[in-house]
mmCIF file of C-alpha atoms in Angstrom:
data_model
loop_
_atom_site.group_PDB
_atom_site.id
_atom_site.type_symbol
_atom_site.label_atom_id
_atom_site.label_comp_id
_atom_site.label_asym_id
_atom_site.label_seq_id
_atom_site.Cartn_x
_atom_site.Cartn_y
_atom_site.Cartn_z
ATOM 1 C CA MET A 30 -18.583 5.241 1.861
ATOM 2 C CA ASP A 31 -16.350 7.355 1.607
ATOM 3 C CA THR A 32 -12.839 6.561 -0.042
ATOM 4 C CA MET A 33 -9.408 6.034 1.178
ATOM 5 C CA ARG A 34 -8.788 9.375 -0.584
ATOM 6 C CA GLU A 35 -11.401 11.207 0.615
ATOM 7 C CA ARG A 36 -10.300 10.447 4.042
ATOM 8 C CA PHE A 37 -6.520 11.125 3.470
ATOM 9 C CA ILE A 38 -7.627 14.696 2.842
ATOM 10 C CA GLU A 39 -9.760 14.961 5.699
ATOM 11 C CA VAL A 40 -7.206 13.316 8.557
ATOM 12 C CA THR A 41 -4.681 15.179 7.097
ATOM 13 C CA SER A 42 -6.183 18.800 7.339
ATOM 14 C CA ARG A 43 -7.019 18.073 10.877
ATOM 15 C CA VAL A 44 -3.388 16.841 11.224
ATOM 16 C CA LEU A 45 -2.044 19.925 9.855
ATOM 17 C CA ASP A 46 -4.201 21.677 12.320
ATOM 18 C CA GLU A 47 -2.679 19.900 15.667
ATOM 19 C CA ASP A 48 0.613 19.471 14.357
ATOM 20 C CA PRO A 49 2.899 22.488 13.687
ATOM 21 C CA ARG A 50 5.597 20.028 12.577
ATOM 22 C CA LEU A 51 3.487 18.270 9.717
ATOM 23 C CA ALA A 52 3.880 19.998 5.779
ATOM 24 C CA VAL A 53 1.951 18.345 2.996
ATOM 25 C CA VAL A 54 3.667 18.673 -0.905
ATOM 26 C CA LEU A 55 1.829 17.785 -3.509
ATOM 27 C CA ALA A 56 2.111 17.692 -6.961
ATOM 28 C CA GLU A 57 -1.235 19.090 -8.586
ATOM 29 C CA ILE A 58 -3.118 15.855 -7.597
ATOM 30 C CA THR A 59 -5.200 16.146 -5.045
ATOM 31 C CA MET A 60 -5.011 19.998 -4.670
ATOM 32 C CA ASP A 61 -8.469 21.084 -4.589
ATOM 33 C CA GLY A 62 -9.188 18.886 -1.667
ATOM 34 C CA PHE A 63 -6.130 20.635 0.500
ATOM 35 C CA ARG A 64 -7.674 24.312 -0.810
ATOM 36 C CA PRO A 65 -9.027 24.986 2.974
ATOM 37 C CA ALA A 66 -5.946 23.777 4.396
ATOM 38 C CA GLN A 67 -3.567 25.843 2.496
ATOM 39 C CA GLN A 68 -5.672 28.597 2.925
ATOM 40 C CA ARG A 69 -4.913 28.062 6.639
ATOM 41 C CA HIS A 70 -1.481 26.771 6.658
ATOM 42 C CA PRO A 71 0.078 28.517 3.460
ATOM 43 C CA ASP A 72 3.720 27.896 4.764
ATOM 44 C CA ARG A 73 2.682 24.217 4.835
ATOM 45 C CA VAL A 74 0.633 23.245 1.865
ATOM 46 C CA ILE A 75 2.720 23.912 -1.033
ATOM 47 C CA ASN A 76 1.942 22.785 -4.533
ATOM 48 C CA VAL A 77 5.101 22.158 -6.790
ATOM 49 C CA GLY A 78 2.453 21.442 -10.232
ATOM 50 C CA ILE A 79 3.411 18.219 -12.386
ATOM 51 C CA ARG A 80 7.049 18.115 -11.061
ATOM 52 C CA GLU A 81 7.488 15.127 -9.313
ATOM 53 C CA GLN A 82 10.904 14.760 -8.831
ATOM 54 C CA LEU A 83 10.982 18.203 -7.095
ATOM 55 C CA LEU A 84 8.031 16.978 -5.126
ATOM 56 C CA MET A 85 10.652 14.583 -3.664
ATOM 57 C CA GLY A 86 13.584 17.277 -3.282
ATOM 58 C CA VAL A 87 10.771 19.855 -1.685
ATOM 59 C CA GLY A 88 9.893 17.031 1.111
ATOM 60 C CA GLY A 89 13.567 15.683 1.889
ATOM 61 C CA GLY A 90 14.670 19.294 2.150
ATOM 62 C CA LEU A 91 11.559 20.088 4.612
ATOM 63 C CA ALA A 92 12.479 17.122 6.527
ATOM 64 C CA LEU A 93 16.117 18.572 7.012
ATOM 65 C CA THR A 94 14.817 21.541 9.012
ATOM 66 C CA GLY A 95 12.939 19.098 11.234
ATOM 67 C CA LEU A 96 9.463 19.024 9.359
ATOM 68 C CA ARG A 97 7.372 15.937 8.956
ATOM 69 C CA PRO A 98 6.944 16.018 5.417
ATOM 70 C CA VAL A 99 3.725 14.280 3.388
ATOM 71 C CA LEU A 100 4.302 13.869 -0.340
ATOM 72 C CA HIS A 101 1.220 12.888 -2.487
ATOM 73 C CA THR A 102 0.172 12.013 -6.327
ATOM 74 C CA PHE A 103 -0.258 9.307 -7.950
ATOM 75 C CA ALA A 104 1.219 6.014 -7.176
ATOM 76 C CA SER A 105 3.197 5.781 -10.684
ATOM 77 C CA PHE A 106 4.544 9.677 -10.140
ATOM 78 C CA LEU A 107 5.251 9.049 -6.578
ATOM 79 C CA VAL A 108 7.756 6.076 -6.740
ATOM 80 C CA GLU A 109 8.509 5.277 -9.835
ATOM 81 C CA ARG A 110 8.749 8.511 -12.148
ATOM 82 C CA PRO A 111 10.922 10.136 -9.314
ATOM 83 C CA PHE A 112 12.748 6.773 -7.982
ATOM 84 C CA GLU A 113 16.424 8.170 -7.717
ATOM 85 C CA GLN A 114 14.844 11.012 -5.579
ATOM 86 C CA VAL A 115 13.452 9.100 -3.376
ATOM 87 C CA LYS A 116 16.356 7.011 -2.880
ATOM 88 C CA LEU A 117 18.622 10.080 -2.944
ATOM 89 C CA ASP A 118 16.485 12.907 -0.757
ATOM 90 C CA PHE A 119 15.244 10.551 1.871
ATOM 91 C CA GLY A 120 17.429 7.197 1.932
ATOM 92 C CA HIS A 121 20.953 9.145 1.469
ATOM 93 C CA GLN A 122 20.105 11.962 3.214
ATOM 94 C CA GLY A 123 19.125 10.132 6.110
ATOM 95 C CA THR A 124 15.872 11.984 6.548
ATOM 96 C CA GLY A 125 12.482 10.656 7.081
ATOM 97 C CA GLY A 126 9.118 11.440 5.539
ATOM 98 C CA VAL A 127 5.355 9.948 4.284
ATOM 99 C CA LEU A 128 4.728 8.839 0.944
ATOM 100 C CA VAL A 129 0.709 8.598 0.418
ATOM 101 C CA SER A 130 -0.015 7.212 -3.163
ATOM 102 C CA ALA A 131 -3.539 7.021 -4.935
ATOM 103 C CA SER A 132 -4.468 5.134 -7.639
ATOM 104 C CA ALA A 133 -2.816 1.942 -6.602
ATOM 105 C CA SER A 134 -2.113 -0.926 -9.553
ATOM 106 C CA TYR A 135 -4.916 -0.404 -11.532
ATOM 107 C CA ASP A 136 -7.523 1.903 -9.919
ATOM 108 C CA TRP A 137 -7.599 4.574 -12.980
ATOM 109 C CA PRO A 138 -7.959 2.119 -15.791
ATOM 110 C CA ALA A 139 -8.823 4.796 -18.551
ATOM 111 C CA GLY A 140 -5.595 6.541 -17.518
ATOM 112 C CA GLY A 141 -3.707 3.781 -19.303
ATOM 113 C CA PHE A 142 -0.330 2.358 -18.161
ATOM 114 C CA THR A 143 1.418 5.640 -17.736
ATOM 115 C CA HIS A 144 -1.210 5.782 -14.163
ATOM 116 C CA MET A 145 -0.725 1.954 -13.254
ATOM 117 C CA ALA A 146 2.169 1.320 -10.514
ATOM 118 C CA PRO A 147 1.664 -2.497 -9.768
ATOM 119 C CA GLY A 148 5.807 -2.358 -9.546
ATOM 120 C CA ASP A 149 6.041 0.372 -6.783
ATOM 121 C CA VAL A 150 6.056 -1.811 -3.630
ATOM 122 C CA ALA A 151 8.666 -4.165 -5.052
ATOM 123 C CA LEU A 152 10.756 -1.055 -6.026
ATOM 124 C CA LEU A 153 11.046 0.230 -2.822
ATOM 125 C CA ASP A 154 11.989 -2.765 -1.409
ATOM 126 C CA THR A 155 15.116 -2.365 -3.113
ATOM 127 C CA LEU A 156 15.880 0.309 -0.660
ATOM 128 C CA ASP A 157 16.413 0.256 3.007
ATOM 129 C CA GLY A 158 14.266 1.098 6.254
ATOM 130 C CA TRP A 159 10.708 1.561 4.884
ATOM 131 C CA THR A 160 7.720 0.708 6.625
ATOM 132 C CA VAL A 161 4.802 -0.153 4.146
ATOM 133 C CA HIS A 162 1.285 0.337 4.787
ATOM 134 C CA VAL A 163 -1.502 -0.972 2.653
ATOM 135 C CA PRO A 164 -5.069 -0.164 3.972
ATOM 136 C CA GLY A 165 -7.759 -2.309 3.465
ATOM 137 C CA HIS A 166 -10.794 0.311 3.976
ATOM 138 C CA PRO A 167 -10.850 3.920 4.711
ATOM 139 C CA ASP A 168 -11.144 3.332 8.305
ATOM 140 C CA GLU A 169 -7.867 1.412 8.066
ATOM 141 C CA ALA A 170 -6.406 3.979 6.168
ATOM 142 C CA GLU A 171 -7.179 6.898 8.394
ATOM 143 C CA ALA A 172 -5.228 4.853 11.363
ATOM 144 C CA LEU A 173 -2.394 3.935 9.417
ATOM 145 C CA LEU A 174 -2.026 7.641 8.134
ATOM 146 C CA ARG A 175 -2.210 8.976 11.956
ATOM 147 C CA HIS A 176 0.276 6.586 12.846
ATOM 148 C CA ALA A 177 2.835 7.428 9.824
ATOM 149 C CA TYR A 178 2.796 11.129 10.861
ATOM 150 C CA ALA A 179 3.552 10.522 14.656
ATOM 151 C CA ALA A 180 6.370 8.054 13.567
ATOM 152 C CA GLY A 181 8.863 10.245 14.303
ATOM 153 C CA ASP A 182 11.815 10.754 11.600
ATOM 154 C CA ASP A 183 10.809 7.385 9.606
ATOM 155 C CA LYS A 184 10.615 6.562 6.223
ATOM 156 C CA VAL A 185 6.732 5.424 5.334
ATOM 157 C CA TYR A 186 5.246 4.839 2.571
ATOM 158 C CA VAL A 187 0.872 4.424 2.879
ATOM 159 C CA ARG A 188 -0.103 2.951 -0.604
ATOM 160 C CA LEU A 189 -3.901 3.975 -1.019
ATOM 161 C CA SER A 190 -6.704 2.479 -3.387
ATOM 162 C CA ALA A 191 -10.183 2.952 -5.000
ATOM 163 C CA GLN A 192 -10.682 -0.446 -3.990
ATOM 164 C CA SER A 193 -11.697 -1.509 -0.456
ATOM 165 C CA ASN A 194 -13.085 -4.541 1.481
ATOM 166 C CA SER A 195 -16.584 -4.155 2.954
ATOM 167 C CA ALA A 196 -15.688 -3.661 6.874
ATOM 168 C CA PRO A 197 -12.678 -2.483 8.043
ATOM 169 C CA ARG A 198 -10.296 -5.059 10.447
ATOM 170 C CA PRO A 199 -8.869 -4.384 14.249
ATOM 171 C CA LEU A 200 -5.077 -3.149 13.211
ATOM 172 C CA GLY A 201 -3.205 -3.230 16.870
ATOM 173 C CA ASP A 202 -0.032 -3.278 17.039
ATOM 174 C CA LEU A 203 0.477 -3.610 13.168
ATOM 175 C CA ARG A 204 1.048 -7.133 12.837
ATOM 176 C CA PHE A 205 -0.792 -9.800 10.742
ATOM 177 C CA GLU A 206 -4.159 -10.899 12.096
ATOM 178 C CA THR A 207 -5.130 -14.059 12.185
ATOM 179 C CA VAL A 208 -8.946 -14.546 10.747
ATOM 180 C CA ARG A 209 -9.394 -17.596 10.263
ATOM 181 C CA GLU A 210 -7.714 -21.066 11.308
ATOM 182 C CA GLY A 211 -7.177 -24.695 9.244
ATOM 183 C CA ARG A 212 -4.660 -27.237 8.891
ATOM 184 C CA ALA A 213 -4.567 -27.861 5.227
ATOM 185 C CA GLY A 214 -2.123 -24.289 4.249
ATOM 186 C CA VAL A 215 -1.693 -20.441 4.783
ATOM 187 C CA VAL A 216 -3.145 -17.459 2.725
ATOM 188 C CA VAL A 217 -1.707 -14.350 3.359
ATOM 189 C CA ALA A 218 -4.532 -11.355 1.996
ATOM 190 C CA VAL A 219 -2.912 -8.035 1.323
ATOM 191 C CA GLY A 220 -5.171 -4.777 2.062
ATOM 192 C CA PRO A 221 -8.220 -4.264 0.015
ATOM 193 C CA LEU A 222 -7.919 -8.254 -1.310
ATOM 194 C CA LEU A 223 -8.860 -9.484 1.820
ATOM 195 C CA ASP A 224 -12.867 -9.902 0.974
ATOM 196 C CA ASN A 225 -11.737 -11.679 -2.349
ATOM 197 C CA VAL A 226 -9.756 -13.964 -0.636
ATOM 198 C CA LEU A 227 -12.373 -15.183 2.467
ATOM 199 C CA ALA A 228 -14.517 -15.581 -0.496
ATOM 200 C CA ALA A 229 -12.473 -17.777 -2.173
ATOM 201 C CA THR A 230 -11.476 -19.913 0.794
ATOM 202 C CA GLU A 231 -14.556 -20.303 2.244
ATOM 203 C CA GLY A 232 -14.876 -24.128 3.395
ATOM 204 C CA LEU A 233 -11.662 -24.842 3.068
ATOM 205 C CA ASP A 234 -9.468 -25.850 5.955
ATOM 206 C CA VAL A 235 -6.737 -22.694 5.648
ATOM 207 C CA THR A 236 -5.436 -20.480 7.811
ATOM 208 C CA VAL A 237 -5.929 -16.903 6.707
ATOM 209 C CA LEU A 238 -3.375 -13.685 7.859
ATOM 210 C CA TYR A 239 -4.725 -10.516 6.956
ATOM 211 C CA ALA A 240 -1.612 -8.009 6.405
ATOM 212 C CA ALA A 241 -2.369 -4.367 6.439
ATOM 213 C CA THR A 242 1.514 -3.360 6.974
ATOM 214 C CA VAL A 243 3.554 -5.706 4.626
ATOM 215 C CA ARG A 244 7.021 -3.950 5.537
ATOM 216 C CA PRO A 245 8.568 -4.807 7.905
ATOM 217 C CA PHE A 246 6.835 -8.131 7.107
ATOM 218 C CA ASP A 247 5.713 -9.935 9.935
ATOM 219 C CA ASP A 248 7.960 -13.294 10.107
ATOM 220 C CA ALA A 249 6.635 -14.465 13.664
ATOM 221 C CA ALA A 250 2.923 -14.224 12.328
ATOM 222 C CA LEU A 251 3.639 -16.343 8.936
ATOM 223 C CA ARG A 252 6.319 -18.864 11.047
ATOM 224 C CA ALA A 253 3.603 -19.143 13.810
ATOM 225 C CA ALA A 254 0.940 -19.723 11.317
ATOM 226 C CA ALA A 255 3.004 -22.313 8.790
ATOM 227 C CA GLY A 256 4.038 -23.937 12.816
ATOM 228 C CA ARG A 257 -0.187 -24.895 12.626
ATOM 229 C CA ALA A 258 -0.792 -25.908 9.232
ATOM 230 C CA THR A 259 0.870 -27.540 6.589
ATOM 231 C CA ALA A 260 3.660 -24.980 5.229
ATOM 232 C CA ASP A 261 2.013 -24.231 2.364
ATOM 233 C CA VAL A 262 1.857 -20.756 1.660
ATOM 234 C CA VAL A 263 -0.275 -18.448 -0.770
ATOM 235 C CA LEU A 264 0.693 -14.805 -0.844
ATOM 236 C CA VAL A 265 -2.131 -13.056 -2.247
ATOM 237 C CA GLU A 266 -1.069 -9.187 -2.577
ATOM 238 C CA PRO A 267 -2.808 -6.113 -5.108
ATOM 239 C CA TYR A 268 0.603 -5.089 -6.654
ATOM 240 C CA LEU A 269 2.982 -7.207 -8.385
ATOM 241 C CA ALA A 270 2.854 -10.736 -7.993
ATOM 242 C CA GLY A 271 5.767 -12.191 -6.225
ATOM 243 C CA THR A 272 6.822 -9.136 -3.816
ATOM 244 C CA SER A 273 6.666 -11.038 -0.763
ATOM 245 C CA ALA A 274 7.755 -14.094 -2.005
ATOM 246 C CA ALA A 275 11.459 -13.566 -0.886
ATOM 247 C CA ALA A 276 10.160 -12.131 2.446
ATOM 248 C CA ALA A 277 8.307 -14.919 2.907
ATOM 249 C CA GLY A 278 11.117 -17.274 2.320
ATOM 250 C CA GLN A 279 13.035 -15.769 4.687
ATOM 251 C CA ALA A 280 11.051 -15.861 7.104
ATOM 252 C CA LEU A 281 10.280 -19.917 6.833
ATOM 253 C CA VAL A 282 14.016 -20.357 5.740
ATOM 254 C CA GLU A 283 14.131 -23.163 8.639
ATOM 255 C CA VAL A 284 10.591 -24.363 8.356
ATOM 256 C CA PRO A 285 9.915 -26.507 4.916
ATOM 257 C CA HIS A 286 7.256 -25.102 2.240
ATOM 258 C CA ARG A 287 6.178 -24.052 -0.639
ATOM 259 C CA ILE A 288 4.599 -20.522 -1.855
ATOM 260 C CA LEU A 289 2.479 -19.724 -4.462
ATOM 261 C CA PRO A 290 2.471 -15.812 -4.785
ATOM 262 C CA LEU A 291 -0.501 -14.219 -6.598
ATOM 263 C CA GLY A 292 -1.323 -10.647 -7.188
ATOM 264 C CA VAL A 293 -0.357 -8.170 -10.434
ATOM 265 C CA GLY A 294 0.837 -10.036 -13.522
ATOM 266 C CA ARG A 295 3.438 -8.488 -15.605
ATOM 267 C CA ALA A 296 1.909 -7.854 -18.638
ATOM 268 C CA GLU A 297 0.407 -4.936 -19.562
ATOM 269 C CA LEU A 298 -3.480 -5.017 -20.651
ATOM 270 C CA ARG A 299 -4.029 -2.664 -22.854
ATOM 271 C CA ARG A 300 -7.889 -2.606 -22.688
ATOM 272 C CA TYR A 301 -9.112 0.555 -20.423
ATOM 273 C CA GLY A 302 -11.703 -1.771 -18.882
ATOM 274 C CA THR A 303 -12.886 -1.255 -15.544
ATOM 275 C CA ILE A 304 -11.255 -2.113 -11.979
ATOM 276 C CA ASP A 305 -13.196 -5.690 -11.874
ATOM 277 C CA GLU A 306 -12.524 -6.342 -15.140
ATOM 278 C CA HIS A 307 -8.459 -5.995 -14.463
ATOM 279 C CA THR A 308 -9.129 -7.857 -10.952
ATOM 280 C CA ALA A 309 -10.211 -10.587 -12.997
ATOM 281 C CA ALA A 310 -7.547 -10.613 -16.092
ATOM 282 C CA HIS A 311 -4.938 -10.648 -13.274
ATOM 283 C CA GLY A 312 -6.942 -13.753 -11.705
ATOM 284 C CA LEU A 313 -7.106 -12.129 -8.219
ATOM 285 C CA ASP A 314 -11.545 -12.338 -8.339
ATOM 286 C CA ALA A 315 -12.762 -14.765 -5.494
ATOM 287 C CA ALA A 316 -13.331 -17.192 -8.374
ATOM 288 C CA SER A 317 -10.083 -17.097 -9.773
ATOM 289 C CA LEU A 318 -8.281 -17.350 -6.754
ATOM 290 C CA ARG A 319 -10.451 -20.274 -5.504
ATOM 291 C CA ARG A 320 -9.359 -22.005 -8.582
ATOM 292 C CA ARG A 321 -5.798 -21.297 -7.862
ATOM 293 C CA ILE A 322 -5.257 -21.817 -4.297
ATOM 294 C CA THR A 323 -7.177 -25.001 -4.401
ATOM 295 C CA GLY A 324 -5.109 -26.076 -7.616
ATOM 296 C CA PHE A 325 -1.806 -25.332 -5.542
ATOM 297 C CA LEU A 326 -3.109 -26.867 -2.055
ATOM 298 C CA ARG A 327 -3.638 -29.965 -4.212
#
């Protein structure tokens, strides 16, 4: 199976041929994959080098000219390092663009903590008007990228990961999808953690909702699921634990409820290890999730 990052190169290169409004701005990362597209469109595939603040400035400037900029690098260098420029060059200037990240929370452990960004979605939550997609499969990544590129002048973040579910889900209208129905609680699985959640909840009487688009948060879907079940909600997110707790609480503000937010912990894991080892260390593998979910629901 190809990766989300490979699919990003493929679909974006095609859209560059189809849509003269699209422009890609890179900070060295993934540049080799875009060299053929750059040869065809040298004015719309720009590499600024390892200058992430400039990446945002160039993207905001292109948006002011009427182009639809796509900005790409590792998540830690796309959201965290140039955060002030994200806030000013897009939010303050009232421009739109598409931020496409790679490496997610800990997808390249050998890169160390500098290349890990579990707090990216939480940071964007401090800003107004960002749509956030977290695909769980390369097919979903392609669909969400195409949706983002065609989304007028909206501000969109697409969070790509090396982790993937075994099969894509039908995204439809981008709302949360009901994968299973039950009465003892609701588990919201985000992006590439769906397979682990399904394995963890096998045989449990719970509703499982799948979210590949997490902002705006699907209040109606969570309320409907909570209305069919005990209002005990577990959030399983592939980024900082608790990132969506406030959004879920707001959705259920008129419903008595409890929330267990699961995700990447705040403590820095200083051994490189593997992706699977980091997943287990944060309690996001299937066995750990089952133990934590059943303990909460009891």
